[in-house]
Coordinates of C-alpha atoms and ligand atoms in Angstrom, one line a residue:
M1 CA -13.4 -5.7 -18.5
S2 CA -14.0 -2.5 -20.3
D3 CA -16.5 -3.2 -23.4
L4 CA -14.9 -0.6 -26.1
N5 CA -13.2 -2.0 -29.5
F6 CA -9.7 -2.2 -28.8
L7 CA -8.2 -0.2 -32.0
P8 CA -4.5 0.1 -32.7
G9 CA -2.9 2.6 -30.0
T10 CA -4.9 0.7 -27.1
I11 CA -2.8 1.8 -23.7
V12 CA -1.9 -1.8 -22.0
T13 CA -1.5 -2.0 -18.4
G14 CA -1.6 -4.5 -15.9
L15 CA -0.6 -6.1 -12.7
L16 CA 2.6 -8.3 -12.2
S17 CA 2.0 -10.8 -9.1
H18 CA 2.7 -14.0 -8.2
P19 CA 0.3 -15.5 -7.0
V20 CA -2.2 -12.9 -8.9
G21 CA -4.9 -14.2 -6.8
H22 CA -8.1 -12.4 -7.0
S23 CA -7.3 -8.5 -7.3
F24 CA -9.4 -5.4 -7.5
S25 CA -7.5 -3.9 -9.6
P26 CA -8.5 -4.9 -12.8
S27 CA -12.1 -3.8 -12.1
I28 CA -11.2 -0.3 -11.1
H29 CA -8.8 0.5 -13.8
N30 CA -11.3 -1.0 -16.5
S31 CA -14.1 0.6 -14.5
A32 CA -12.1 4.0 -15.1
A33 CA -11.3 3.4 -18.9
R34 CA -14.7 2.5 -19.6
V35 CA -16.5 5.8 -18.2
L36 CA -13.8 8.3 -19.9
G37 CA -13.9 6.3 -23.2
L38 CA -10.6 5.6 -23.2
N39 CA -9.0 2.9 -25.2
M40 CA -6.9 1.7 -22.5
V41 CA -6.5 -2.3 -21.0
Y42 CA -5.8 -3.5 -17.6
L43 CA -4.8 -7.2 -17.3
A44 CA -3.4 -9.2 -14.3
F45 CA -0.4 -11.6 -14.8
N46 CA 0.7 -14.2 -12.8
V47 CA 4.7 -13.6 -13.3
R48 CA 7.1 -15.7 -11.1
P49 CA 9.7 -14.1 -9.5
D50 CA 12.5 -15.6 -11.8
S51 CA 10.3 -14.2 -14.8
L52 CA 10.3 -10.8 -13.7
E53 CA 13.1 -9.7 -16.0
D54 CA 11.7 -11.1 -19.3
A55 CA 8.2 -9.9 -18.1
L56 CA 9.4 -6.1 -18.2
T57 CA 12.1 -6.8 -21.7
G58 CA 8.4 -7.8 -22.8
M59 CA 7.4 -4.9 -21.9
R60 CA 9.8 -2.8 -23.7
A61 CA 9.6 -4.9 -26.7
L62 CA 5.5 -4.5 -26.8
G63 CA 5.6 -1.0 -26.0
I64 CA 3.2 -1.5 -22.5
K65 CA 2.7 1.8 -21.2
G66 CA 2.4 0.5 -17.4
F67 CA 2.5 -2.2 -14.6
N68 CA 1.5 -2.2 -11.3
L69 CA 3.9 -4.5 -8.9
S70 CA 2.1 -6.9 -6.1
L71 CA 3.8 -9.5 -3.9
P72 CA 6.4 -10.1 -4.3
H73 CA 8.1 -7.9 -7.1
K74 CA 8.3 -4.4 -5.2
K75 CA 11.5 -4.4 -4.0
K76 CA 13.0 -7.0 -6.4
V77 CA 12.3 -5.0 -9.1
L78 CA 15.0 -1.8 -8.5
P79 CA 17.4 -3.1 -10.1
F80 CA 15.8 -3.5 -13.6
L81 CA 14.2 0.2 -13.7
D82 CA 16.1 2.9 -15.7
H83 CA 14.7 5.6 -13.4
H84 CA 12.9 5.9 -10.4
S85 CA 11.3 8.7 -8.1
L86 CA 12.5 9.8 -4.7
E87 CA 10.0 8.1 -2.7
V88 CA 11.1 4.6 -4.4
K89 CA 14.6 5.4 -3.2
Y90 CA 13.5 6.2 0.5
T91 CA 11.3 3.6 0.8
G92 CA 13.0 0.9 -1.8
A93 CA 9.7 -0.3 -3.2
A94 CA 8.4 -0.1 -6.4
N95 CA 4.1 -0.5 -7.3
T96 CA 4.3 1.2 -10.5
I97 CA 6.4 1.3 -13.5
A98 CA 5.7 3.7 -16.4
N99 CA 7.5 2.7 -19.4
H100 CA 8.5 6.2 -21.8
E101 CA 9.7 5.3 -25.4
G102 CA 11.5 2.0 -23.7
K103 CA 12.7 3.7 -20.9
L104 CA 11.1 2.6 -17.4
T105 CA 10.8 4.5 -14.2
G106 CA 9.5 3.3 -11.1
Y107 CA 6.9 4.9 -8.3
N108 CA 5.3 3.9 -4.8
T109 CA 1.6 5.0 -5.4
D110 CA 1.2 3.3 -2.2
I111 CA 2.3 6.2 -0.4
K112 CA -0.2 8.8 -1.9
G113 CA -3.0 6.0 -1.8
F114 CA -2.6 5.8 2.3
T115 CA -2.0 9.3 2.7
K116 CA -5.5 10.1 1.2
A117 CA -6.9 7.1 2.7
I118 CA -6.2 8.4 6.4
E119 CA -6.7 11.9 5.7
I120 CA -10.5 12.7 6.5
Y121 CA -9.2 10.6 9.9
G122 CA -6.3 13.4 10.9
E123 CA -7.7 14.5 14.0
F124 CA -7.1 11.2 15.6
F125 CA -3.4 10.6 14.9
R126 CA -2.2 14.1 14.0
E127 CA 1.0 15.1 16.8
R128 CA 0.7 11.6 18.1
P129 CA 3.0 8.5 17.9
A130 CA 2.1 5.9 15.5
L131 CA 2.4 2.2 15.5
V132 CA 2.9 0.3 12.6
L133 CA 2.3 -3.8 12.4
G134 CA 5.3 -5.0 9.7
A135 CA 8.4 -4.2 8.5
G136 CA 7.9 -5.2 4.9
G137 CA 7.0 -2.9 1.6
A138 CA 4.0 -1.9 2.5
A139 CA 5.1 -0.4 5.9
S140 CA 7.5 1.0 4.4
A141 CA 5.4 3.5 2.1
A142 CA 3.1 4.2 5.6
I143 CA 5.9 5.0 7.2
Y144 CA 7.1 7.5 4.5
S145 CA 3.6 8.9 4.5
L146 CA 3.7 9.5 8.2
I147 CA 6.8 11.4 8.2
V148 CA 6.6 13.5 5.5
E149 CA 3.0 13.9 4.8
Y150 CA 1.6 14.0 8.5
R151 CA 5.1 14.9 10.4
I152 CA 4.7 12.0 12.8
R153 CA 8.0 12.1 14.8
K154 CA 7.9 8.9 17.1
I155 CA 6.7 5.6 15.3
F156 CA 6.6 2.0 16.8
I157 CA 7.0 -0.7 14.6
I158 CA 6.2 -4.4 15.6
N159 CA 7.1 -7.2 13.6
R160 CA 7.7 -10.7 13.6
T161 CA 11.7 -10.4 12.1
L162 CA 13.2 -8.1 14.1
Q163 CA 16.0 -7.6 11.5
N164 CA 13.9 -6.5 9.2
S165 CA 12.3 -4.1 11.3
A166 CA 16.2 -3.4 11.9
L167 CA 17.1 -2.9 8.3
L168 CA 13.6 -0.5 8.1
V169 CA 14.9 2.0 10.2
M170 CA 18.3 2.3 9.5
N171 CA 17.1 3.4 6.0
F172 CA 14.4 5.7 7.0
L173 CA 17.1 7.6 9.9
E174 CA 19.7 8.0 6.9
H175 CA 17.1 10.1 5.4
F176 CA 15.0 11.6 8.4
K177 CA 16.9 12.0 11.6
D178 CA 14.9 13.7 13.8
V179 CA 12.3 10.4 13.7
E180 CA 12.3 8.4 17.0
F181 CA 11.9 5.0 16.1
V182 CA 11.2 2.4 19.0
I183 CA 11.2 -1.3 17.4
L184 CA 9.7 -4.2 19.6
P185 CA 9.6 -7.6 19.5
I186 CA 5.6 -9.1 19.6
D187 CA 5.5 -10.5 22.6
E188 CA 7.3 -7.1 24.4
P189 CA 5.3 -6.0 27.5
Y190 CA 6.3 -2.5 26.7
T191 CA 3.6 -2.9 23.5
A192 CA 0.6 -1.9 25.8
T193 CA 1.8 1.3 26.4
A194 CA 2.7 1.8 22.8
L195 CA -0.9 0.7 21.6
N196 CA -2.4 3.1 24.3
E197 CA 0.0 6.1 23.3
S198 CA -0.5 5.8 19.6
G199 CA -3.1 8.0 17.6
L200 CA -2.6 5.3 14.6
I201 CA -2.5 1.9 14.9
V202 CA -1.7 0.4 11.1
N203 CA -1.8 -3.5 9.9
T204 CA 0.9 -3.6 7.0
T205 CA 1.1 -7.2 7.5
S206 CA -1.1 -10.2 5.4
I207 CA -1.8 -11.5 8.7
G208 CA -6.0 -11.8 8.9
M209 CA -6.2 -11.4 4.8
H210 CA -8.6 -13.8 2.8
P211 CA -8.7 -16.8 3.5
N212 CA -6.6 -16.6 7.2
V213 CA -9.7 -14.5 8.3
H214 CA -9.4 -15.9 11.7
E215 CA -5.8 -14.8 12.3
I216 CA -4.7 -11.4 14.2
V217 CA -1.2 -10.0 15.6
D218 CA -1.2 -11.7 19.1
L219 CA -1.2 -7.9 21.1
P220 CA -2.8 -6.8 24.5
Y221 CA -5.4 -5.0 22.3
E222 CA -7.4 -3.8 25.6
A223 CA -4.5 -1.3 25.7
L224 CA -6.4 0.3 22.8
N225 CA -6.8 3.9 22.8
R226 CA -10.5 4.6 22.0
D227 CA -9.5 8.4 20.5
S228 CA -7.3 6.4 17.5
L229 CA -7.4 5.3 14.1
V230 CA -6.7 1.5 13.6
F231 CA -6.0 1.0 10.0
D232 CA -5.9 -2.1 8.1
M233 CA -4.3 -2.5 5.0
I234 CA -6.4 -5.7 4.2
Y235 CA -9.8 -5.3 2.2
N236 CA -11.0 -8.8 1.8
P237 CA -12.4 -9.6 4.5
V238 CA -14.0 -6.2 4.4
K239 CA -13.6 -6.7 8.3
T240 CA -10.9 -8.3 10.0
K241 CA -9.9 -9.1 13.5
L242 CA -8.2 -6.4 14.2
L243 CA -10.4 -3.7 12.8
E244 CA -13.2 -5.8 15.2
E245 CA -10.4 -5.2 18.1
G246 CA -10.5 -1.5 17.3
E247 CA -14.1 -1.7 17.1
R248 CA -14.5 -3.4 20.6
A249 CA -12.1 -0.8 22.0
G250 CA -14.7 2.4 20.5
C251 CA -11.5 3.3 17.7
I252 CA -12.3 4.5 14.6
T253 CA -11.2 1.8 11.7
S254 CA -10.9 2.0 8.3
N255 CA -10.0 -1.1 6.1
G256 CA -7.4 -1.0 2.8
L257 CA -10.5 -0.3 0.3
Y258 CA -9.7 3.0 -0.4
M259 CA -6.1 3.2 -0.3
L260 CA -6.0 0.4 -2.9
L261 CA -8.8 2.9 -4.9
Y262 CA -6.6 6.0 -4.2
Q263 CA -3.0 4.1 -5.1
A264 CA -4.6 3.2 -8.3
A265 CA -5.7 6.5 -9.2
E266 CA -2.2 7.6 -8.7
S267 CA -0.9 4.8 -11.1
F268 CA -3.8 5.6 -13.5
K269 CA -2.6 9.1 -13.8
I270 CA 1.0 8.1 -14.3
W271 CA 0.1 6.3 -16.9
T272 CA -2.6 8.3 -19.1
G273 CA -2.5 11.7 -17.8
M274 CA -5.7 11.6 -16.9
E275 CA -7.4 12.1 -13.3
M276 CA -9.1 8.7 -12.3
P277 CA -12.9 9.4 -12.0
V278 CA -13.0 7.8 -8.8
E279 CA -16.5 8.8 -7.6
E280 CA -18.1 7.2 -10.7
V281 CA -15.4 3.6 -10.3
K282 CA -16.7 3.4 -6.6
K283 CA -20.3 3.3 -8.1
L284 CA -19.3 0.5 -10.6
L285 CA -17.7 -2.0 -8.2
P286 CA -19.8 -3.9 -5.3
Q287 CA -17.3 -3.6 -2.6
F288 CA -17.3 0.3 -2.3
Ligands
NAP301 P1 6.2 -7.9 2.4 O1 6.7 -6.7 2.1 O2 6.0 -9.1 1.8 O3 5.6 -7.8 4.0 C1 5.1 -8.5 4.5 C2 5.1 -8.0 5.9 O4 3.9 -8.7 6.7 C3 6.2 -8.7 7.0 O5 6.4 -7.6 7.6 C4 6.1 -9.7 7.4 O6 6.9 -9.7 8.5 C5 4.6 -9.7 7.7 N1 4.2 -11.3 7.5 C6 3.8 -12.3 6.7 N2 3.6 -13.2 7.1 C7 3.4 -13.2 8.2 C8 3.3 -14.2 9.6 N3 2.2 -15.2 9.2 N4 3.4 -13.7 10.6 C9 3.8 -12.3 11.1 N5 4.2 -11.7 10.0 C10 3.8 -11.9 9.1 O7 4.8 -7.3 1.9 P2 4.0 -5.9 1.4 O8 3.7 -5.3 -0.1 O9 4.4 -4.9 2.4 O10 2.3 -6.2 2.0 C11 1.7 -6.4 2.9 C12 0.2 -6.7 3.0 O11 -0.5 -5.2 2.9 C13 0.0 -7.3 2.1 O12 -1.5 -7.7 2.9 C14 -1.0 -6.5 0.6 O13 -2.0 -7.2 0.2 C15 -1.6 -5.3 1.7 N6 -1.2 -4.0 1.0 C16 -2.2 -3.6 0.6 C17 -2.4 -2.1 -0.2 C18 -4.0 -1.3 0.2 O14 -3.7 -0.4 -1.6 N7 -5.0 -1.6 0.8 C19 -1.3 -1.5 -0.5 C20 -0.3 -2.4 -0.7 C21 -0.2 -3.6 0.5 P3 8.5 -10.3 8.5 O15 9.6 -9.6 8.4 O16 8.3 -11.3 9.4 O17 8.1 -11.6 7.1

């Protein structure tokens, strides 16, 4: 929490989530505000799905500058927005709202967060197929980044509910007709080939997240190719079972902490017009 005295004109921002749980976002944003000497506060609000519209009415009435959205609001928020970015249109999910004089605009900064977090590992996955575990909002951010930022043209999708994979693929194929999508059920024998061919395996499901730290999507991980990046969007725990499997296979591994930081930096810039001092923020947060 910032130790500034809040004066009239404080930029009020926050997170809408249900449950709100233990989020690192308040620490990241409040640390950034403190470093910059910015009169800004970021709070976490536990907002149930049926109260989302009321929360946004309150945002307009109170002049709250910005919200991040987490589960389960990222898709459900779309009808309540006045405008949204092209990325929101393509992914069907917004994780950031900015309030411009009562008009609410939705953005998807998870895309930028993911893009920046995997950038340094580009040599492992460029021009190779990628494998995405999950088919929700975070999956759509990852897929958008892989197609638009990294020009990946073959993507395997493995998800519990095949119908959700199909809906996701249909949405992307409307805009990106030259991308080959391969939808696989979890127990399909071909997944071993898909794992082996892929230069990037990204978990976008919540499987393995605290407190269910012993869970992992059941796949033939012995087929992993050691010249690959295994990326888990989960950051609590720091090392998931999936990342352990990646390490065992000799792959490069990364958790979702830097993605979280970079998506926060992008939201911060949208709200304040200022660059987040990410290097200083990292030093203030024990988890980095
Ligand atoms: P979401 O839209 O609700 O999607 C959840 C996905 O996980 C779906 O594919 C769902 O499969 C799957 N799933 C959930 N529980 C499952 C289970 N028990 N067994 C099998 N599959 C299961 O959620 P989201 O917004 O995409 O977020 C997903 C994860 O990404 C969360 O852990 C979130 O914290 C993380 N995330 C991290 C960052 C970051 O900055 N590091 C950013 C965004 C999200 P079905 O389709 O079958 O339901």
